[in-house]
Coordinates of C-alpha atoms in Angstrom, one line a residue:
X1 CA -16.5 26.8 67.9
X2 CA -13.8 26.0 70.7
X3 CA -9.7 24.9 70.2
X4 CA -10.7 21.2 70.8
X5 CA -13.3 21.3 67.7
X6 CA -10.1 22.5 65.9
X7 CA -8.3 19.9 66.7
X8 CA -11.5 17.2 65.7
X9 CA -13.7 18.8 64.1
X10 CA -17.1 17.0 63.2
X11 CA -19.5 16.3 59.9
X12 CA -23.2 16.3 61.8
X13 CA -22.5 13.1 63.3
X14 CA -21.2 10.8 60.2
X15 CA -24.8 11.3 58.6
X16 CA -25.1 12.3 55.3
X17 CA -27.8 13.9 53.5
X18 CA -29.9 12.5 51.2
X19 CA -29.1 13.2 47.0
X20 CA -32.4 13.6 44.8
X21 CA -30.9 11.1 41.4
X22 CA -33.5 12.5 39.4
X23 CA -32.0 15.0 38.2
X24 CA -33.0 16.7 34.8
X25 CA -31.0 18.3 31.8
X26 CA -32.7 21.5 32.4
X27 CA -31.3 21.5 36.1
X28 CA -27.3 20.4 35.2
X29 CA -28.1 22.9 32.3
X30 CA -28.6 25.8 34.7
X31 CA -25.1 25.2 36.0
X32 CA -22.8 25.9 32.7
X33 CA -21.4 28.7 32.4
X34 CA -22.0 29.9 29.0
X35 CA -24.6 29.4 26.8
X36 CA -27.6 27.2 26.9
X37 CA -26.8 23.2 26.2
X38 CA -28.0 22.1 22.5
X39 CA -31.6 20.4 22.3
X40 CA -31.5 16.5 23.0
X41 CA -33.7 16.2 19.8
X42 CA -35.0 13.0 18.2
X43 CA -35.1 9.9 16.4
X44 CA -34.6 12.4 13.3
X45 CA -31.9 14.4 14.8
X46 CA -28.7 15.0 11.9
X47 CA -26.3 12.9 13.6
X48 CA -23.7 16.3 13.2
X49 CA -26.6 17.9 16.0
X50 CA -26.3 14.3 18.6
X51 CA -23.3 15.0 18.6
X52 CA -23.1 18.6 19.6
X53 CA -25.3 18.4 22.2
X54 CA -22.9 15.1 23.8
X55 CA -19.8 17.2 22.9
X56 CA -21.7 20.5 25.0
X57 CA -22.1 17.6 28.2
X58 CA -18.4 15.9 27.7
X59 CA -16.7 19.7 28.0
X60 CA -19.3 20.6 30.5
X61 CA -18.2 23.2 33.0
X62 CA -20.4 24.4 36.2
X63 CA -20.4 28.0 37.7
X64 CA -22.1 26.0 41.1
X65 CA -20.4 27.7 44.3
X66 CA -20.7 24.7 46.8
X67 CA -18.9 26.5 49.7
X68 CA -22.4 27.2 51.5
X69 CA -23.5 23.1 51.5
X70 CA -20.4 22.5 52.7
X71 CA -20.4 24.8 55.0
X72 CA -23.2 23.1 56.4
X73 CA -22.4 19.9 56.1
X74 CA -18.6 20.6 58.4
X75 CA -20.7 22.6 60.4
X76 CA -17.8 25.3 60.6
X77 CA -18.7 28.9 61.1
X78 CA -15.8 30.6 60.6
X79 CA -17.3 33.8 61.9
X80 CA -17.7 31.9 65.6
X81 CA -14.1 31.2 65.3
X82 CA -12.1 31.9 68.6
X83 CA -8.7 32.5 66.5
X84 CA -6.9 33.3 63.5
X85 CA -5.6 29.6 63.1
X86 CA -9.1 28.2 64.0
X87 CA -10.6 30.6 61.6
X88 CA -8.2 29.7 58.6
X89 CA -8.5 25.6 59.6
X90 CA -12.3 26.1 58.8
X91 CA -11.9 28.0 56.0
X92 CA -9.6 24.9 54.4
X93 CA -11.7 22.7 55.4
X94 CA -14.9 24.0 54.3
X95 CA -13.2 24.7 50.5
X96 CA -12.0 21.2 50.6
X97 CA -15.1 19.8 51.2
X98 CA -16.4 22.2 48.2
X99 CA -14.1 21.3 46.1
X100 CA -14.8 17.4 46.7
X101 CA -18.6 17.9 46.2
X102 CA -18.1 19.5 42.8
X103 CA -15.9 16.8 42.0
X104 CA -18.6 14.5 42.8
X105 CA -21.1 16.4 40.8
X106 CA -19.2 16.7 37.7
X107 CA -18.6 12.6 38.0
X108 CA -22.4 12.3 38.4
X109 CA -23.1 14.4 35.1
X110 CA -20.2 12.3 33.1
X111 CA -21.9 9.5 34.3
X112 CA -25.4 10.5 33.2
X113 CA -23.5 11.6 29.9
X114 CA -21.8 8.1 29.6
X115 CA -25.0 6.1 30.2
X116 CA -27.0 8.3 27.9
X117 CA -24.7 8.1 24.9
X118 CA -24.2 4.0 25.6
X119 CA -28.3 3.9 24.8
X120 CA -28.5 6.6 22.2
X121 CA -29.9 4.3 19.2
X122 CA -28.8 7.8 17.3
X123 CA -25.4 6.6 18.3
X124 CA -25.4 3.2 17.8
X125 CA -26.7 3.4 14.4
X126 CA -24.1 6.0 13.6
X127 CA -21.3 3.5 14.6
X128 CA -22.9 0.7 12.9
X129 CA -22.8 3.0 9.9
X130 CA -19.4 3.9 10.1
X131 CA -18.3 0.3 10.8
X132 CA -20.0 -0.5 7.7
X133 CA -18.4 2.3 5.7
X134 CA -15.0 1.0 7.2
X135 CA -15.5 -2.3 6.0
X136 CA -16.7 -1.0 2.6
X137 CA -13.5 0.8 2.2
X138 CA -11.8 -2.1 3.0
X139 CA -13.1 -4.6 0.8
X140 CA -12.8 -1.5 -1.9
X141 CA -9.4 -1.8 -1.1
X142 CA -8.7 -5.0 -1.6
X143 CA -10.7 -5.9 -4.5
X144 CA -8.6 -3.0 -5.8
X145 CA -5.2 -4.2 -4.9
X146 CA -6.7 -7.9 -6.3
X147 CA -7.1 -5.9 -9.7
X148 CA -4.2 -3.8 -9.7
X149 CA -2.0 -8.0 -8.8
X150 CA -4.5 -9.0 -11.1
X151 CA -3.1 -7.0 -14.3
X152 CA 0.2 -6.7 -12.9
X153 CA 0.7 -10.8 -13.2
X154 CA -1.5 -10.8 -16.7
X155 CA 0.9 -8.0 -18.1
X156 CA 3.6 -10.1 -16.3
X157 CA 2.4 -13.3 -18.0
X158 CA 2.0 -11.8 -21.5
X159 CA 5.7 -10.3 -21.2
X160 CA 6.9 -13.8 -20.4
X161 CA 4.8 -15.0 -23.2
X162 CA 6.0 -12.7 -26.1
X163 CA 9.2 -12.9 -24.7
X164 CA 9.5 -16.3 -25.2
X165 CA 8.2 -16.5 -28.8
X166 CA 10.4 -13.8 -30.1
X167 CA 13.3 -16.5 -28.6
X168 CA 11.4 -19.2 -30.2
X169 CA 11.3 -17.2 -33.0
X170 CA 14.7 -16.1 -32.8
X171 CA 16.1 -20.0 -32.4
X172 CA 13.9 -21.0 -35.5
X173 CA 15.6 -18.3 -37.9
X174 CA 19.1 -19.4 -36.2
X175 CA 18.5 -22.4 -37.3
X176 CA 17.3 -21.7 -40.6
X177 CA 20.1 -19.5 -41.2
X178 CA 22.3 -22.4 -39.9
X179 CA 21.0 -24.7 -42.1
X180 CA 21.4 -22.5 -45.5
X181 CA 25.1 -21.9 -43.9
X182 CA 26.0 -25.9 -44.0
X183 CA 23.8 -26.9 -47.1
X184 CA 25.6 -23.5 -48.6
X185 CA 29.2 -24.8 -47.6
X186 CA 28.2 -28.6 -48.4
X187 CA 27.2 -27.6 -51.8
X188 CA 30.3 -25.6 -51.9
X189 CA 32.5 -28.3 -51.3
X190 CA 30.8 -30.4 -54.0
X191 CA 31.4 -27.8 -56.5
X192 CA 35.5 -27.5 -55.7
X193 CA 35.7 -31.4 -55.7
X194 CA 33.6 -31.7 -59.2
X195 CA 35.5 -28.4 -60.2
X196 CA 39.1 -30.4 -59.2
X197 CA 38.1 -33.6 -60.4
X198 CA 36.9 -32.4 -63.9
X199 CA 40.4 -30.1 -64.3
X200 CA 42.6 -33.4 -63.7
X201 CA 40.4 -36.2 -65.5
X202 CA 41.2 -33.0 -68.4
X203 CA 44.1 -33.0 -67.5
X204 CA 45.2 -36.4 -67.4
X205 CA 43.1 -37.2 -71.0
X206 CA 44.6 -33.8 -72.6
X207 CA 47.7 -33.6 -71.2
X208 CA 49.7 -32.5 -74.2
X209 CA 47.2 -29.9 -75.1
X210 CA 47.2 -28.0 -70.9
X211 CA 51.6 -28.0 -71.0
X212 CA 50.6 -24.4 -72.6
X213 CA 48.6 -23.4 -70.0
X214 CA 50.8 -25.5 -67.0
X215 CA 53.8 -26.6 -67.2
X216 CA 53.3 -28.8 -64.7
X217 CA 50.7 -30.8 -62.2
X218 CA 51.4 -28.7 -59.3
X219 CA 50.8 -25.5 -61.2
X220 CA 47.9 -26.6 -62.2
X221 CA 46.7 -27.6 -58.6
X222 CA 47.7 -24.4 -57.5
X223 CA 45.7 -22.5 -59.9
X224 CA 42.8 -25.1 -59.0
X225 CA 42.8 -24.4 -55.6
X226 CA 43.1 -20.3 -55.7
X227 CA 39.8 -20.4 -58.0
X228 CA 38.2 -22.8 -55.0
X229 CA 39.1 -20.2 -52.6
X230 CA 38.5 -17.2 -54.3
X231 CA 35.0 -18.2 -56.4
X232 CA 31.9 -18.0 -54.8
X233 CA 29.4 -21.0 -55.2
X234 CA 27.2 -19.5 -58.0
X235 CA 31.1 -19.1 -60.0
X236 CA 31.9 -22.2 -59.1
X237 CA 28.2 -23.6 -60.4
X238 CA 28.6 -21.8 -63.5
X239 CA 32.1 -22.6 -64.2
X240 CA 31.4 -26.0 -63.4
X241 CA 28.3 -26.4 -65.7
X242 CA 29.9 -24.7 -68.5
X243 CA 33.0 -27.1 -68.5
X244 CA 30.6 -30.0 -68.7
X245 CA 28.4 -28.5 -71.3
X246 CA 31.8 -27.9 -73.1
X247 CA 34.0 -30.9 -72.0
X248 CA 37.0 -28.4 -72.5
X249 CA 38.3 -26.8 -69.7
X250 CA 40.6 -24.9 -71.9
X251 CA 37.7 -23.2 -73.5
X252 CA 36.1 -23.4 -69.9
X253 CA 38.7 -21.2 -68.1

């Protein structure tokens, strides 16, 4: 090699070779570095298996050494090299072009891994299944949360419910007790005005016969009115009853 192919160096005339496409897993499986790739497998294959042997090709690293094809293809010979800086120029050269083949070989295997797995019916069924399951889950989950509102607004509903008989219930015994209360206190007042109306028609019919027991009207009121306010209807009943039984309310007091 001379300065000037240095300076422009040249690729065998802007031709470029000929790839075979065809190439098998067996062959890309020669090129990883550890062990052996899974087995494709079948229709049959455990799902867990399909996708081992993708997951083995997505993570695939090669141990391919492409610094002798691109050697030829920059047609450098680094040993014909007239200098040092000639000699290191190849060398750059001929590792960048290695370094851009592998590139291109590890896209070609991604893209054989990506076509393959887009038209794996393993695959597809798998992800129908899964979609499926999701969806499941999902209506699961909702028909549970329907439930769960479900009881929540019967519980909700019955609470209301009870609650608002034991007011009803409440209201209604109010009002009973209400009502004994006033026909208690009407029938009270009854009593004291028959009680205060039978002491002075008595009183005004025997008057001669109360001066020992008052010497006067208003002493008599006031003793009236104390046993109004100081009896309790049932007294005032009995004492009532008894002074008409008797028609005496000397003997009645």
């Amino acid at each position: 090699a001379s300065n000037s192919d240095a300076n422009a160096p040249t690729n065998n005339g802007g031709k470029k070779k000929k790839r075979n496409k065809s190439v098998s897993q067996s062959s890309n499986a020669e090129q990883k570095k550890d062990k052996a790739p899974p087995s494709f497998g079948d229709d049959n294959t455990p799902i867990e298996e399909v996708n081992a042997f993708y997951e083995f090709w997505i993570h695939f690293e090669s141990w391919r050494d492409f610094t002798l094809k691109a050697t030829e293809q920059t047609e450098h010979d680094v040993d014909a090299a007239e200098c040092r800086d000639e000699k290191r120029w190849m060398a750059k050269e001929i590792d960048r072009k290695a370094r851009a083949m592998k590139r291109d070989e590890m896209s070609r295997i991604t893209r054989l891994v990506e076509r393959a797995m887009a038209a794996d019916p393993r695959l597809k069924r798998e992800k129908e299944r899964e979609k499926a399951e999701k969806a499941r889950v999902a209506r699961e989950k909702k028909e549970k949360a329907e439930r769960e509102a479900k009881i929540k607004a019967e519980a909700k509903a019955k609470a209301q419910e009870e609650a608002a008989a034991k007011q009803a219930k409440e209201k209604e015994i109010k009002a009973k007790e209400k009502a004994e209360r006033e026909k208690e206190k009407k029938a009270l007042r009854k009593a004291k005005q028959q009680l205060r109306k039978s002491v002075m028609s008595s009183y005004q019919s025997n008057a001669a016969e109360l001066n020992d027991m008052w010497d006067n009207i208003e002493d008599m009121n006031d003793d009236i009115e104390l046993l109004c306010a100081e009896l309790s209807l049932m007294d005032l009943t009995s004492l009532n009853t008894s002074f008409a039984k008797d028609n005496d309310v000397t003997q009645s007091l």
